[in-house]
Amino acid sequence: MEPMDIVGKSKEDASLPKATMTKIIKEMLPPDVRVARDAQDLLIECCVEFINLISSESNEVCGREEKRTIAPEHVLKALQVLGFGEYIDEVYAAYEQHKLETMDSLKGGKWSNGAEMTEEEALAEQQRMFAEARARMNGGAAPPKEPDSDQTLDS
């Protein structure tokens, strides 16, 4: 069985960020417990499979309702259909918390100040972000917070 996902990759191509997953695994366990690399890989594979299962069922629920976009309600219904009903309250609470955090970050975060920036400030911020990204790509340290005003995008 090798179903294809939306972007045309097989399920075997799907993955989760290994470093992030390893961090989550370590955070969930007592500090004196270690997990073998093979066990971590297996847990990550299980997570990918679980996500594929929930995604597939959510898509089917969405299709039965003649919708084209999977909504949070479809995911909650998929959890119920698949026998994970005991997680619905916790998943819904996490969803509500995510909505609140997202709204807070949009209201008071760095993006809300974008409309108040002058064109020069926006260009300087863009150049700073490009410089940071370039440094990360080159494996170097982060550049100074305030780039020189003579710096161009060509560097």
PDB file of N, CA and C in Angstrom, residues 105-126 129:
ATOM      1  N   SER A 105       0.064  37.353  18.967  1.00  0.00           N
ATOM      2  CA  SER A 105       1.301  37.670  18.259  1.00  0.00           C
ATOM      3  C   SER A 105       1.027  38.585  17.075  1.00  0.00           C
ATOM      4  N   LEU A 106      -0.121  38.454  16.439  1.00  0.00           N
ATOM      5  CA  LEU A 106      -0.445  39.336  15.331  1.00  0.00           C
ATOM      6  C   LEU A 106      -0.786  40.738  15.826  1.00  0.00           C
ATOM      7  N   LYS A 107      -1.425  40.837  16.989  1.00  0.00           N
ATOM      8  CA  LYS A 107      -1.782  42.141  17.535  1.00  0.00           C
ATOM      9  C   LYS A 107      -0.565  42.865  18.093  1.00  0.00           C
ATOM     10  N   GLY A 108       0.234  42.162  18.893  1.00  0.00           N
ATOM     11  CA  GLY A 108       1.328  42.830  19.575  1.00  0.00           C
ATOM     12  C   GLY A 108       2.696  42.422  19.112  1.00  0.00           C
ATOM     13  N   GLY A 109       2.770  41.602  18.087  1.00  0.00           N
ATOM     14  CA  GLY A 109       4.055  41.078  17.648  1.00  0.00           C
ATOM     15  C   GLY A 109       4.751  41.977  16.661  1.00  0.00           C
ATOM     16  N   LYS A 110       5.829  41.460  16.102  1.00  0.00           N
ATOM     17  CA  LYS A 110       6.645  42.257  15.207  1.00  0.00           C
ATOM     18  C   LYS A 110       5.926  42.609  13.917  1.00  0.00           C
ATOM     19  N   TRP A 111       4.930  41.822  13.509  1.00  0.00           N
ATOM     20  CA  TRP A 111       4.276  42.108  12.241  1.00  0.00           C
ATOM     21  C   TRP A 111       3.327  43.287  12.339  1.00  0.00           C
ATOM     22  N   SER A 112       2.800  43.573  13.515  1.00  0.00           N
ATOM     23  CA  SER A 112       1.876  44.694  13.626  1.00  0.00           C
ATOM     24  C   SER A 112       2.588  46.021  13.444  1.00  0.00           C
ATOM     25  N   ASN A 113       3.897  46.060  13.699  1.00  0.00           N
ATOM     26  CA  ASN A 113       4.650  47.304  13.562  1.00  0.00           C
ATOM     27  C   ASN A 113       5.053  47.569  12.123  1.00  0.00           C
ATOM     28  N   GLY A 114       4.855  46.602  11.231  1.00  0.00           N
ATOM     29  CA  GLY A 114       5.265  46.766   9.852  1.00  0.00           C
ATOM     30  C   GLY A 114       4.604  47.949   9.176  1.00  0.00           C
ATOM     31  N   ALA A 115       3.339  48.206   9.453  1.00  0.00           N
ATOM     32  CA  ALA A 115       2.638  49.315   8.841  1.00  0.00           C
ATOM     33  C   ALA A 115       3.152  50.648   9.366  1.00  0.00           C
ATOM     34  N   GLU A 116       3.755  50.664  10.552  1.00  0.00           N
ATOM     35  CA  GLU A 116       4.250  51.889  11.148  1.00  0.00           C
ATOM     36  C   GLU A 116       5.696  52.182  10.757  1.00  0.00           C
ATOM     37  N   MET A 117       6.359  51.239  10.093  1.00  0.00           N
ATOM     38  CA  MET A 117       7.747  51.441   9.690  1.00  0.00           C
ATOM     39  C   MET A 117       7.824  52.356   8.487  1.00  0.00           C
ATOM     40  N   THR A 118       8.890  53.137   8.450  1.00  0.00           N
ATOM     41  CA  THR A 118       9.155  53.892   7.239  1.00  0.00           C
ATOM     42  C   THR A 118       9.749  52.935   6.225  1.00  0.00           C
ATOM     43  N   GLU A 119       9.845  53.364   4.994  1.00  0.00           N
ATOM     44  CA  GLU A 119      10.418  52.506   3.961  1.00  0.00           C
ATOM     45  C   GLU A 119      11.881  52.197   4.272  1.00  0.00           C
ATOM     46  N   GLU A 120      12.598  53.185   4.793  1.00  0.00           N
ATOM     47  CA  GLU A 120      14.001  52.984   5.148  1.00  0.00           C
ATOM     48  C   GLU A 120      14.141  51.972   6.283  1.00  0.00           C
ATOM     49  N   GLU A 121      13.261  52.065   7.291  1.00  0.00           N
ATOM     50  CA  GLU A 121      13.304  51.118   8.408  1.00  0.00           C
ATOM     51  C   GLU A 121      12.984  49.706   7.935  1.00  0.00           C
ATOM     52  N   ALA A 122      12.009  49.592   7.045  1.00  0.00           N
ATOM     53  CA  ALA A 122      11.640  48.283   6.519  1.00  0.00           C
ATOM     54  C   ALA A 122      12.793  47.690   5.707  1.00  0.00           C
ATOM     55  N   LEU A 123      13.473  48.522   4.906  1.00  0.00           N
ATOM     56  CA  LEU A 123      14.609  48.046   4.126  1.00  0.00           C
ATOM     57  C   LEU A 123      15.742  47.607   5.039  1.00  0.00           C
ATOM     58  N   ALA A 124      16.016  48.381   6.094  1.00  0.00           N
ATOM     59  CA  ALA A 124      17.065  48.022   7.045  1.00  0.00           C
ATOM     60  C   ALA A 124      16.732  46.705   7.743  1.00  0.00           C
ATOM     61  N   GLU A 125      15.473  46.519   8.124  1.00  0.00           N
ATOM     62  CA  GLU A 125      15.046  45.279   8.771  1.00  0.00           C
ATOM     63  C   GLU A 125      15.183  44.104   7.803  1.00  0.00           C
ATOM     64  N   GLN A 126      14.810  44.317   6.560  1.00  0.00           N
ATOM     65  CA  GLN A 126      14.937  43.261   5.552  1.00  0.00           C
ATOM     66  C   GLN A 126      16.402  42.880   5.357  1.00  0.00           C
ATOM     67  N   MET A 129      17.610  40.826   8.283  1.00  0.00           N
ATOM     68  CA  MET A 129      17.111  39.450   8.232  1.00  0.00           C
ATOM     69  C   MET A 129      17.832  38.641   7.153  1.00  0.00           C
TER      70      MET A 129
END
